[in-house]
Coordinates of C-alpha atoms in Angstrom, one line a residue:
X1 CA 0.0 0.0 0.0
X2 CA 1.0 3.6 -0.5
X3 CA -0.3 7.0 0.3
X4 CA -0.3 9.5 -2.6
X5 CA -0.5 13.2 -1.6
X6 CA -2.2 15.6 -4.0
X7 CA -3.4 19.2 -3.7
X8 CA -6.5 19.2 -1.5
X9 CA -6.1 15.8 0.0
X10 CA -4.6 12.3 -0.5
X11 CA -5.4 8.8 -1.7
X12 CA -4.5 5.5 0.0
X13 CA -3.9 2.9 -2.6
X14 CA -3.7 -0.8 -1.7
X15 CA -3.3 -3.9 -3.9
X16 CA -4.9 -7.2 -2.8
X17 CA -4.1 -10.6 -4.2
X18 CA -7.2 -12.2 -5.8
X19 CA -5.7 -15.2 -7.6
X20 CA -2.3 -16.8 -7.2
X21 CA -1.9 -19.3 -10.0
X22 CA -0.2 -22.7 -9.3
X23 CA 2.1 -21.9 -12.2
X24 CA 4.8 -19.7 -10.7
X25 CA 5.4 -18.0 -14.0
X26 CA 1.8 -17.1 -14.6
X27 CA 0.5 -13.6 -13.9
X28 CA -1.2 -13.0 -10.5
X29 CA -4.6 -11.3 -10.4
X30 CA -5.0 -8.3 -8.1
X31 CA -7.6 -5.8 -7.2
X32 CA -6.1 -2.3 -6.7
X33 CA -8.2 -0.1 -4.4
X34 CA -7.9 3.6 -4.0
X35 CA -9.6 5.6 -1.3
X36 CA -9.4 9.4 -1.9
X37 CA -10.0 11.9 0.9
X38 CA -10.6 15.6 0.5
X39 CA -9.0 17.8 3.2
X40 CA -9.8 21.4 3.9
X41 CA -7.2 22.7 6.3
X42 CA -9.4 25.4 7.6
X43 CA -12.0 22.8 8.7
X44 CA -9.5 20.5 10.5
X45 CA -7.9 17.2 9.8
X46 CA -11.1 15.2 9.2
X47 CA -11.9 14.5 5.5
X48 CA -14.7 16.5 4.0
X49 CA -15.4 13.8 1.3
X50 CA -14.3 10.2 0.7
X51 CA -14.6 8.1 -2.4
X52 CA -13.3 4.6 -3.1
X53 CA -12.7 3.1 -6.5
X54 CA -11.1 -0.2 -7.6
X55 CA -9.5 -1.7 -10.7
X56 CA -8.7 -5.4 -11.4
X57 CA -5.3 -5.8 -12.8
X58 CA -2.6 -8.5 -13.5
X59 CA 0.9 -8.2 -12.4
X60 CA 2.9 -8.9 -15.5
X61 CA 6.6 -9.7 -15.4
X62 CA 9.2 -8.6 -17.9
X63 CA 10.6 -12.0 -18.8
X64 CA 10.6 -14.1 -21.9
X65 CA 12.1 -17.4 -23.0
X66 CA 14.7 -16.9 -25.7
X67 CA 14.9 -19.9 -28.0
X68 CA 17.1 -18.2 -30.6
X69 CA 18.2 -14.8 -31.9
X70 CA 15.6 -15.6 -34.6
X71 CA 12.9 -18.2 -34.1
X72 CA 11.0 -18.9 -37.2
X73 CA 8.2 -21.4 -36.6
X74 CA 7.2 -21.0 -40.3
X75 CA 10.6 -22.0 -41.6
X76 CA 13.1 -20.1 -43.8
X77 CA 13.6 -19.6 -47.5
X78 CA 16.8 -18.2 -49.0
X79 CA 17.0 -16.9 -52.5
X80 CA 20.2 -15.8 -54.3
X81 CA 21.7 -12.5 -53.4
X82 CA 22.1 -10.6 -50.1
X83 CA 23.9 -11.6 -47.0
X84 CA 22.7 -13.1 -43.7
X85 CA 24.3 -12.5 -40.3
X86 CA 22.5 -14.2 -37.4
X87 CA 24.3 -14.6 -34.1
X88 CA 23.1 -16.4 -31.0
X89 CA 26.1 -15.3 -28.8
X90 CA 25.1 -12.2 -26.7
X91 CA 26.5 -9.2 -28.6
X92 CA 26.0 -6.9 -25.6
X93 CA 27.7 -6.3 -22.2
X94 CA 24.7 -7.6 -20.1
X95 CA 26.0 -11.1 -19.7
X96 CA 23.3 -12.9 -21.6
X97 CA 23.6 -16.6 -22.2
X98 CA 24.4 -17.8 -25.7
X99 CA 21.4 -19.1 -27.5
X100 CA 21.0 -20.7 -31.0
X101 CA 21.3 -18.3 -33.8
X102 CA 18.2 -19.7 -35.5
X103 CA 15.5 -22.0 -34.3
X104 CA 13.6 -23.3 -37.3
X105 CA 10.8 -25.8 -37.6
X106 CA 11.5 -29.1 -39.3
X107 CA 7.9 -30.1 -39.4
X108 CA 4.6 -28.2 -39.0
X109 CA 6.1 -25.6 -36.8
X110 CA 3.5 -25.8 -34.2
X111 CA 6.0 -27.3 -31.7
X112 CA 8.4 -24.4 -32.2
X113 CA 5.6 -21.8 -31.8
X114 CA 4.5 -23.5 -28.6
X115 CA 8.0 -24.0 -27.1
X116 CA 8.5 -20.2 -27.1
X117 CA 6.0 -20.1 -24.1
X118 CA 4.6 -17.0 -25.6
X119 CA 0.8 -17.1 -25.3
X120 CA 0.4 -15.3 -28.7
X121 CA -3.4 -15.6 -29.0
X122 CA -3.8 -13.9 -25.7
X123 CA -1.1 -11.4 -26.4
X124 CA -2.5 -10.3 -29.7
X125 CA -6.2 -10.8 -28.7
X126 CA -6.5 -8.4 -25.8
X127 CA -4.7 -10.1 -22.9
X128 CA -1.9 -7.5 -23.0
X129 CA -2.2 -3.8 -22.7
X130 CA 0.5 -2.1 -24.9
X131 CA 1.5 1.5 -24.9
X132 CA 0.1 1.8 -28.4
X133 CA -2.5 -0.3 -30.2
X134 CA -2.5 0.4 -33.9
X135 CA -4.7 -0.8 -36.7
X136 CA -1.7 -0.5 -39.0
X137 CA -0.2 -0.5 -41.4
X138 CA 2.9 1.4 -40.2
X139 CA 4.7 0.6 -36.9
X140 CA 5.9 3.5 -34.7
X141 CA 9.7 4.0 -34.8
X142 CA 11.2 6.0 -31.9
X143 CA 13.7 5.6 -29.1
X144 CA 11.3 5.3 -26.2
X145 CA 11.4 1.5 -25.8
X146 CA 7.6 1.5 -25.8
X147 CA 5.3 -1.5 -26.6
X148 CA 3.0 -1.6 -29.5
X149 CA 0.5 -4.0 -30.9
X150 CA -0.6 -3.9 -34.6
X151 CA -3.8 -5.9 -35.1
X152 CA -3.2 -6.6 -38.8
X153 CA -0.3 -6.6 -41.2
X154 CA 2.4 -4.0 -40.6
X155 CA 5.4 -2.3 -42.3
X156 CA 8.6 -1.2 -40.6
X157 CA 10.7 1.5 -42.1
X158 CA 10.5 3.1 -45.4
X159 CA 10.1 6.6 -44.0
X160 CA 12.1 9.5 -42.6
X161 CA 12.6 7.6 -39.3
X162 CA 14.7 4.5 -39.7
X163 CA 15.3 3.3 -36.2
X164 CA 12.8 1.8 -33.7
X165 CA 13.0 0.4 -30.2
X166 CA 11.0 -1.7 -27.7
X167 CA 8.4 -4.5 -28.1
X168 CA 6.7 -4.8 -31.5
X169 CA 3.8 -7.3 -31.7
X170 CA 2.3 -7.8 -35.2
X171 CA -0.8 -10.1 -35.4
X172 CA -0.4 -10.6 -39.1
X173 CA 2.6 -10.3 -41.4
X174 CA 5.5 -7.8 -41.0
X175 CA 7.4 -6.2 -43.9
X176 CA 10.7 -4.5 -43.3
X177 CA 11.4 -2.0 -46.0
X178 CA 13.6 1.0 -46.8
X179 CA 14.1 3.8 -49.3
X180 CA 17.0 4.8 -51.6
X181 CA 17.8 7.7 -49.3
X182 CA 17.4 5.6 -46.1
X183 CA 18.6 2.1 -47.1
X184 CA 18.9 0.7 -43.5
X185 CA 16.0 -0.1 -41.2
X186 CA 17.0 -1.1 -37.6
X187 CA 14.9 -2.3 -34.6
X188 CA 16.4 -2.6 -31.1
X189 CA 14.4 -4.9 -28.8
X190 CA 11.9 -7.7 -29.3
X191 CA 9.8 -8.4 -32.5
X192 CA 6.9 -10.9 -32.2
X193 CA 5.0 -11.7 -35.4
X194 CA 2.0 -14.0 -36.0
X195 CA 2.7 -14.6 -39.7
X196 CA 5.9 -14.1 -41.7
X197 CA 8.6 -11.4 -41.9
X198 CA 9.4 -10.2 -45.4
X199 CA 12.9 -8.6 -45.5
X200 CA 12.7 -6.0 -48.3
X201 CA 15.0 -3.3 -46.9
X202 CA 18.4 -2.9 -48.5
X203 CA 19.7 -3.6 -45.0
X204 CA 17.4 -5.0 -42.3
X205 CA 18.8 -5.1 -38.7
X206 CA 17.3 -6.5 -35.5
X207 CA 19.4 -6.3 -32.3
X208 CA 17.6 -8.2 -29.5
X209 CA 15.5 -11.1 -30.7
X210 CA 12.7 -11.9 -33.2
X211 CA 10.0 -14.6 -33.4
X212 CA 7.8 -15.3 -36.4
X213 CA 5.1 -17.8 -37.2
X214 CA 3.4 -17.6 -33.8
X215 CA 0.0 -18.0 -35.4
X216 CA 0.9 -21.6 -35.7
X217 CA -0.1 -22.0 -32.0
X218 CA -3.7 -21.9 -33.3
X219 CA -3.2 -24.3 -36.2
X220 CA -0.6 -26.2 -38.1
X221 CA -1.6 -24.7 -41.5
X222 CA 0.7 -23.4 -44.1
X223 CA 2.4 -20.1 -43.1
X224 CA 4.7 -18.6 -45.8
X225 CA 8.3 -19.0 -44.8
X226 CA 10.7 -16.1 -44.2
X227 CA 12.2 -14.7 -47.3
X228 CA 15.8 -13.6 -47.1
X229 CA 16.2 -13.1 -50.8
X230 CA 18.1 -10.1 -52.2
X231 CA 18.6 -8.2 -49.0
X232 CA 21.2 -7.9 -46.3
X233 CA 19.8 -9.2 -43.0
X234 CA 21.5 -8.8 -39.5
X235 CA 19.8 -10.4 -36.4
X236 CA 21.9 -10.4 -33.3
X237 CA 21.0 -11.7 -29.8
X238 CA 21.4 -8.6 -27.6
X239 CA 20.6 -9.2 -23.9
X240 CA 20.8 -5.5 -23.1
X241 CA 18.2 -4.5 -25.6
X242 CA 15.9 -7.4 -24.5
X243 CA 16.2 -6.4 -20.9
X244 CA 15.6 -2.8 -21.6
X245 CA 12.5 -3.7 -23.5
X246 CA 11.0 -6.2 -21.0
X247 CA 11.8 -4.1 -17.9
X248 CA 9.3 -1.5 -19.2
X249 CA 6.6 -4.2 -19.0
X250 CA 6.9 -5.1 -15.4
X251 CA 4.0 -3.8 -13.3
X252 CA 0.2 -3.7 -13.1
X253 CA -1.7 -4.1 -16.4
X254 CA -5.4 -3.1 -16.0
X255 CA -8.0 -5.6 -17.1
X256 CA -10.4 -4.2 -19.6
X257 CA -13.9 -3.3 -18.3
X258 CA -12.9 -4.3 -14.7
X259 CA -13.2 -0.9 -13.0
X260 CA -15.5 -0.4 -10.1
X261 CA -16.7 3.0 -8.9
X262 CA -18.8 1.9 -5.8
X263 CA -16.4 -0.6 -4.3
X264 CA -17.2 0.6 -0.7
X265 CA -20.8 -0.8 -1.1
X266 CA -19.6 -4.4 -1.5

């Protein structure tokens, strides 16, 4: 619990555990209650008005299993031209463990999508509250290490801003592109894609980790494989960028339509 002082009074905020899952890695469910009191100094210390509200929320933790610098549950396809540089050894100074450079499915890909332990249907379907929820098609590119969810297909790059950071979740397909005047598109952080990633930029760079084909958690149907043809692709495991991204996600995430205005009456 914590007391928050504001002009004209204060609020006592308390979090109560509602559900503690047996799975120690699962999110706990809390109800966060706030009782606000209005104080008028000329009338004494007793509050002149009191109101209690509450919000159900999950405590989400900033952690993620890393199966590879690039995990492609939908497989890979390499055409002639271009270069590929994928590294599983941590390229940062944060002491991250070495992981496989690539984790690629040999069969349907469902087993690879599931072994990531990323609940992608929940993540893309409303179980996660991002900083930005976009209908597409363009992803935000800035240096704030924010989180964003694009509900359809998305493009990365191809504009004046060529560098992005944070957590990028794309429910559909992601296209990484560039222009003649800005040939390199770079993302620092974590990229999670339900469909395929098409590398169309002259130079595509991801420092952190990337996962594609996560929609295979729903079905083992045909997902187009990743296409590395004709472009220069760099994907390096970078523990610092992953930690910087996920640390922003630790904390309470409000549950949609779970706000109560008359909590004191229950």
